[in-house]
Short mmCIF file of C-alpha atoms in Angstrom, two decimals:
data_model
loop_
_atom_site.label_atom_id
_atom_site.label_comp_id
_atom_site.label_asym_id
_atom_site.label_seq_id
_atom_site.Cartn_x
_atom_site.Cartn_y
_atom_site.Cartn_z
CA MET A 1 -41.36 21.22 -6.66
CA SER A 2 -42.99 19.13 -9.40
CA PHE A 3 -42.89 15.35 -9.50
CA HIS A 4 -40.56 15.49 -12.50
CA HIS A 5 -38.11 17.75 -10.68
CA VAL A 6 -38.15 15.48 -7.64
CA LEU A 7 -37.59 12.45 -9.85
CA ARG A 8 -34.74 14.16 -11.70
CA ALA A 9 -33.07 15.21 -8.44
CA GLY A 10 -33.43 11.70 -7.07
CA LEU A 11 -31.91 10.13 -10.17
CA LEU A 12 -29.02 12.61 -10.06
CA THR A 13 -28.34 11.79 -6.42
CA LEU A 14 -28.43 8.09 -7.20
CA ALA A 15 -26.07 8.51 -10.16
CA LEU A 16 -23.58 10.42 -8.05
CA ALA A 17 -23.77 7.81 -5.32
CA LEU A 18 -23.19 5.01 -7.80
CA SER A 19 -20.23 6.79 -9.43
CA ALA A 20 -18.52 7.71 -6.16
CA PRO A 21 -15.97 5.27 -4.75
CA VAL A 22 -17.25 3.34 -1.75
CA MET A 23 -15.15 3.47 1.44
CA ALA A 24 -15.23 -0.18 2.29
CA ARG A 25 -11.77 -1.52 3.15
CA ASP A 26 -9.13 -0.95 5.78
CA ILE A 27 -5.53 -1.20 4.56
CA THR A 28 -2.76 -1.61 7.13
CA HIS A 29 0.39 0.17 6.04
CA ALA A 30 3.61 1.72 7.38
CA MET A 31 1.83 4.66 9.01
CA GLY A 32 -1.18 2.82 10.45
CA THR A 33 -4.53 1.97 8.89
CA ALA A 34 -6.38 3.76 6.12
CA SER A 35 -9.97 3.25 4.97
CA VAL A 36 -9.87 3.19 1.20
CA PRO A 37 -12.45 2.83 -1.59
CA ASP A 38 -13.02 -0.59 -3.09
CA HIS A 39 -11.88 0.73 -6.47
CA PRO A 40 -10.32 4.19 -6.25
CA LEU A 41 -11.05 6.41 -9.24
CA ARG A 42 -8.50 9.20 -8.67
CA VAL A 43 -5.11 7.97 -7.51
CA VAL A 44 -2.10 10.19 -6.76
CA THR A 45 1.34 8.54 -6.58
CA LEU A 46 4.30 10.15 -4.82
CA THR A 47 7.10 7.80 -5.89
CA ASN A 48 8.03 6.56 -9.34
CA GLU A 49 7.81 3.05 -7.91
CA ALA A 50 4.12 3.54 -7.12
CA THR A 51 3.50 5.36 -10.40
CA GLU A 52 4.79 2.58 -12.62
CA ASP A 53 3.13 -0.06 -10.47
CA MET A 54 -0.21 1.66 -11.08
CA VAL A 55 0.46 1.96 -14.81
CA ALA A 56 1.36 -1.74 -14.95
CA LEU A 57 -1.99 -2.45 -13.28
CA GLY A 58 -3.81 -0.41 -15.90
CA ILE A 59 -4.52 2.45 -13.48
CA VAL A 60 -3.39 5.88 -14.70
CA PRO A 61 -2.71 8.24 -11.79
CA VAL A 62 -4.42 11.63 -11.98
CA GLY A 63 -1.30 13.08 -10.36
CA ALA A 64 2.23 11.84 -9.78
CA ALA A 65 5.57 13.03 -8.49
CA ARG A 66 8.04 13.77 -11.26
CA SER A 67 10.33 10.89 -12.24
CA ALA A 68 13.82 11.58 -10.87
CA ASN A 69 16.03 13.60 -13.20
CA SER A 70 13.31 13.65 -15.91
CA ASP A 71 10.97 16.11 -17.60
CA PRO A 72 8.59 15.00 -16.35
CA TRP A 73 8.53 11.19 -16.71
CA TYR A 74 10.87 8.39 -17.72
CA ASP A 75 10.59 7.67 -21.43
CA TYR A 76 8.70 4.42 -20.94
CA LEU A 77 5.99 6.26 -18.95
CA GLN A 78 5.53 9.31 -21.16
CA THR A 79 2.65 7.94 -23.24
CA ASP A 80 0.69 6.46 -20.34
CA LEU A 81 1.10 9.61 -18.25
CA ALA A 82 0.28 12.10 -20.99
CA ASP A 83 -2.69 13.44 -19.00
CA THR A 84 -1.22 12.99 -15.52
CA VAL A 85 -0.52 16.16 -13.52
CA VAL A 86 2.92 16.66 -11.98
CA VAL A 87 2.56 17.09 -8.20
CA GLY A 88 6.11 18.06 -7.28
CA GLU A 89 9.13 15.87 -6.62
CA GLU A 90 9.36 12.62 -4.66
CA LEU A 91 11.20 14.43 -1.89
CA ALA A 92 9.00 17.53 -2.10
CA PRO A 93 5.39 16.80 -3.07
CA ASP A 94 3.19 19.82 -3.81
CA LEU A 95 0.35 19.48 -1.30
CA GLU A 96 -1.74 22.21 -2.91
CA ALA A 97 -1.49 20.56 -6.34
CA ILE A 98 -2.48 17.24 -4.80
CA ALA A 99 -5.52 18.73 -3.05
CA VAL A 100 -6.74 20.41 -6.26
CA LEU A 101 -6.91 16.98 -7.93
CA GLN A 102 -9.36 15.73 -5.27
CA PRO A 103 -7.85 12.23 -5.09
CA ASP A 104 -9.60 9.35 -3.38
CA LEU A 105 -6.27 7.54 -2.74
CA ILE A 106 -2.69 8.73 -2.25
CA LEU A 107 0.22 6.28 -2.42
CA GLY A 108 3.51 7.26 -0.80
CA ASN A 109 6.49 5.92 1.09
CA LYS A 110 7.33 6.41 4.77
CA ARG A 111 11.00 6.92 3.99
CA ARG A 112 10.09 9.78 1.69
CA HIS A 113 6.90 11.22 3.16
CA GLU A 114 6.56 10.41 6.86
CA LYS A 115 6.72 14.07 7.88
CA ILE A 116 3.80 15.08 5.69
CA TYR A 117 1.63 12.00 6.25
CA ASP A 118 -0.93 13.82 8.38
CA GLN A 119 -1.30 16.55 5.76
CA LEU A 120 -1.69 13.99 2.99
CA ALA A 121 -4.19 11.94 5.00
CA ALA A 122 -6.26 15.09 5.52
CA ILE A 123 -6.58 15.37 1.73
CA ALA A 124 -7.44 11.72 0.99
CA PRO A 125 -6.87 8.20 2.34
CA THR A 126 -3.12 7.72 2.21
CA VAL A 127 -1.25 4.40 2.10
CA MET A 128 2.51 4.28 2.61
CA ALA A 129 5.03 1.51 2.12
CA ASP A 130 7.70 1.35 4.80
CA THR A 131 10.84 1.77 2.73
CA ILE A 132 12.00 1.75 -0.87
CA GLN A 133 14.36 -0.06 -3.25
CA GLY A 134 14.85 -3.72 -2.32
CA THR A 135 11.30 -4.13 -0.98
CA TRP A 136 9.73 -3.34 -4.33
CA LYS A 137 7.72 -6.59 -4.51
CA GLN A 138 6.15 -6.07 -1.06
CA ASN A 139 5.42 -2.47 -1.99
CA MET A 140 3.84 -3.50 -5.27
CA ALA A 141 1.52 -5.91 -3.42
CA LEU A 142 0.54 -3.17 -0.95
CA TYR A 143 -0.17 -0.59 -3.65
CA ALA A 144 -2.17 -3.09 -5.72
CA ASP A 145 -4.25 -4.03 -2.68
CA ALA A 146 -4.92 -0.38 -1.85
CA ALA A 147 -5.98 0.25 -5.44
CA GLY A 148 -8.43 -2.66 -5.39
CA ALA A 149 -6.31 -4.71 -7.78
CA ALA A 150 -4.64 -7.25 -5.50
CA ASP A 151 -5.27 -10.21 -7.82
CA LYS A 152 -3.86 -8.42 -10.84
CA GLY A 153 -0.88 -7.27 -8.80
CA GLN A 154 -0.16 -10.84 -7.73
CA ALA A 155 -0.45 -11.99 -11.34
CA LEU A 156 2.19 -9.45 -12.36
CA LEU A 157 4.49 -10.59 -9.55
CA ASP A 158 3.94 -14.23 -10.54
CA ALA A 159 4.85 -13.38 -14.14
CA TYR A 160 8.05 -11.71 -12.92
CA ALA A 161 8.90 -14.81 -10.84
CA ALA A 162 8.33 -17.03 -13.88
CA ARG A 163 10.73 -14.87 -15.90
CA VAL A 164 13.34 -15.14 -13.16
CA ALA A 165 12.99 -18.93 -13.12
CA SER A 166 13.34 -19.07 -16.91
CA ILE A 167 16.45 -16.89 -16.83
CA ARG A 168 17.99 -18.94 -14.04
CA THR A 169 17.49 -22.12 -16.05
CA GLY A 170 18.88 -20.51 -19.19
CA LEU A 171 22.00 -19.32 -17.39
CA GLY A 172 23.11 -22.86 -16.64
CA ASP A 173 26.60 -22.77 -15.10
CA HIS A 174 26.47 -18.96 -15.10
CA ALA A 175 23.53 -18.90 -12.66
CA THR A 176 25.92 -18.37 -9.75
CA ASP A 177 28.19 -15.86 -11.48
CA GLU A 178 29.51 -13.09 -9.26
CA ILE A 179 28.10 -9.72 -10.30
CA SER A 180 29.55 -6.38 -9.21
CA VAL A 181 27.47 -3.19 -9.28
CA ILE A 182 28.70 0.40 -9.21
CA ARG A 183 26.93 3.71 -9.70
CA PHE A 184 28.68 6.90 -10.82
CA LEU A 185 27.52 10.33 -9.68
CA ALA A 186 29.13 13.76 -9.91
CA GLY A 187 32.37 13.53 -7.91
CA GLN A 188 31.52 10.28 -6.12
CA SER A 189 30.73 6.63 -6.74
CA TYR A 190 28.81 3.93 -4.88
CA ALA A 191 28.93 0.15 -4.80
CA TYR A 192 25.41 -1.25 -4.51
CA TYR A 193 24.43 -3.95 -2.02
CA PRO A 194 21.80 -6.74 -1.96
CA ALA A 195 19.20 -4.56 -0.19
CA SER A 196 19.11 -2.15 -3.13
CA PHE A 197 16.71 -2.47 -6.05
CA SER A 198 19.48 -3.75 -8.32
CA GLY A 199 20.71 -6.06 -5.58
CA ALA A 200 17.25 -7.55 -5.11
CA ILE A 201 16.95 -8.33 -8.83
CA LEU A 202 20.34 -10.03 -8.88
CA SER A 203 19.55 -11.96 -5.70
CA ASP A 204 16.25 -13.16 -7.19
CA ILE A 205 18.16 -14.69 -10.10
CA GLY A 206 20.69 -16.27 -7.75
CA PHE A 207 23.83 -14.37 -8.70
CA ALA A 208 26.62 -14.08 -6.14
CA ARG A 209 28.10 -10.73 -5.11
CA PRO A 210 31.69 -9.69 -4.29
CA VAL A 211 32.49 -9.86 -0.58
CA ALA A 212 32.72 -6.06 -0.37
CA GLN A 213 29.17 -5.78 -1.78
CA GLN A 214 27.53 -8.02 0.79
CA ALA A 215 27.16 -5.28 3.39
CA GLU A 216 24.02 -3.98 5.09
CA GLY A 217 22.15 -1.03 3.63
CA LEU A 218 21.55 -0.02 0.03
CA ALA A 219 24.99 1.16 -1.08
CA GLY A 220 28.37 2.34 0.12
CA LEU A 221 30.75 5.07 -1.04
CA ILE A 222 33.76 3.63 -2.86
CA THR A 223 36.96 5.34 -4.00
CA LYS A 224 39.29 4.56 -6.91
CA GLU A 225 41.89 3.10 -4.56
CA ARG A 226 39.40 0.30 -3.87
CA ILE A 227 38.67 -0.62 -7.49
CA GLY A 228 40.01 -4.09 -6.75
CA GLU A 229 36.92 -4.71 -4.59
CA LEU A 230 34.82 -4.62 -7.77
CA ALA A 231 36.42 -7.83 -9.07
CA ALA A 232 33.70 -10.20 -10.31
CA ASP A 233 32.68 -12.29 -13.31
CA ARG A 234 30.66 -9.36 -14.67
CA ILE A 235 30.41 -5.68 -13.75
CA LEU A 236 27.26 -3.58 -14.19
CA HIS A 237 27.58 0.18 -13.95
CA PHE A 238 25.08 3.02 -14.25
CA THR A 239 25.46 6.79 -14.17
CA TYR A 240 23.22 9.41 -12.57
CA GLU A 241 23.88 12.27 -14.99
CA THR A 242 22.00 15.52 -14.33
CA GLY A 243 23.07 17.33 -17.49
CA ASP A 244 26.32 19.03 -16.53
CA GLY A 245 28.49 16.11 -17.66
CA GLN A 246 30.11 15.60 -14.25
CA ALA A 247 28.71 12.13 -13.62
CA ASP A 248 29.66 10.98 -17.13
CA SER A 249 33.14 12.37 -16.51
CA GLU A 250 33.33 10.41 -13.24
CA ALA A 251 32.42 7.19 -15.05
CA GLN A 252 35.00 7.80 -17.76
CA SER A 253 37.77 8.61 -15.30
CA TRP A 254 37.14 5.41 -13.33
CA GLN A 255 37.25 3.24 -16.43
CA ALA A 256 40.48 4.90 -17.56
CA GLU A 257 42.24 3.79 -14.36
CA ALA A 258 44.82 1.03 -14.70
CA LEU A 259 43.25 -0.77 -11.71
CA TRP A 260 39.93 -0.88 -13.57
CA GLN A 261 41.46 -2.01 -16.84
CA ASN A 262 43.29 -4.80 -15.02
CA LEU A 263 40.08 -6.27 -13.62
CA GLU A 264 39.44 -9.68 -15.19
CA ALA A 265 35.91 -8.63 -16.16
CA ALA A 266 37.26 -5.57 -17.98
CA LYS A 267 39.88 -7.61 -19.83
CA ALA A 268 37.23 -10.14 -20.84
CA GLY A 269 34.81 -7.47 -22.06
CA HIS A 270 32.32 -8.32 -19.33
CA VAL A 271 31.62 -4.74 -18.23
CA TYR A 272 28.18 -3.39 -19.07
CA ALA A 273 26.68 0.10 -18.94
CA VAL A 274 23.00 -0.14 -18.00
CA SER A 275 20.27 2.43 -17.42
CA ASP A 276 20.42 4.34 -14.14
CA ALA A 277 16.65 4.82 -14.20
CA VAL A 278 16.04 1.08 -14.60
CA TRP A 279 18.65 -0.20 -12.17
CA ALA A 280 18.61 2.50 -9.48
CA THR A 281 15.94 5.19 -9.47
CA ALA A 282 12.68 3.90 -11.01
CA GLY A 283 12.10 1.11 -8.53
CA GLY A 284 8.87 -0.55 -9.70
CA ILE A 285 7.74 -3.66 -11.53
CA MET A 286 8.23 -2.15 -14.97
CA ALA A 287 11.86 -1.35 -14.16
CA ALA A 288 12.31 -4.84 -12.71
CA ASN A 289 11.25 -6.37 -16.00
CA PHE A 290 13.53 -4.02 -17.95
CA ALA A 291 16.40 -5.18 -15.71
CA LEU A 292 15.60 -8.79 -16.58
CA ASP A 293 15.66 -7.77 -20.26
CA ASP A 294 19.21 -6.50 -19.70
CA ILE A 295 20.32 -9.77 -18.10
CA GLU A 296 18.92 -11.72 -21.04
CA LYS A 297 20.85 -9.52 -23.48
CA ILE A 298 24.07 -9.65 -21.46
CA TYR A 299 23.98 -13.45 -21.35
CA ASP A 300 22.57 -13.84 -24.87
CA LEU A 301 19.43 -15.58 -23.62
CA PRO A 302 16.15 -15.72 -25.55
CA ALA A 303 13.73 -12.95 -24.61
CA SER A 304 11.16 -14.23 -22.10
CA ARG A 305 8.54 -11.58 -22.87
#
């Protein structure tokens, strides 16, 4: 082999080495410890929470699980994820599609993906948060750290906290209002508790919750006979509609009930329909900020972003 060929081969090897992510950090997560690159180049996200956290950090996943009840992403993610490959659903990731993408980091959630962790970890270093919904800030910090963007992640969380503080100040005497939350699905409805994503946002602001919505867990099934338990200063409701109209019908039938119409919040016009994606299913920092936008509009506060 000539000197020039040797030199060219050496330069190519060096270029590849310099472009490849370096395995340099151990991240402790819900399933153990994973050795991850300093700055992963090809990230796959298996929850919408992780997907929008990465987008907020300026990291576009090469693959992501489909946003719930969407084709394939929530509207506010469509542009950023134009070149991102769908790798199945949150509850059913497509392992083959993930492997084809040759990721150097996979982000998932133990509650969703514990049973396939070993298979995922065999494809690429995999980091999992422990649970989902109300722990979104802890999860955001974990994902940002795994992606080599801990400082930027903390800056985003600090900005969220500053918005919360601004809203709390702007609310004045309304800062301790009691807020009731209900979600309508096809044939059933749920009251949402403080441990849920929506509950965590409301708790951050300092809002109180009805006694019946101070239970453990994320949410509890509620029937029309218990509409009185929704009594509060304001009521937020969201609907998980899949396209057959049944969830919308459920929402309409509840609000047509005399018990609902007799609620003080209903009589005062303090009942608000908000996005199900934002308040229930998206789960990340982008959704959290959209939820704060809603609170500012509901209380006629100046926009803080």
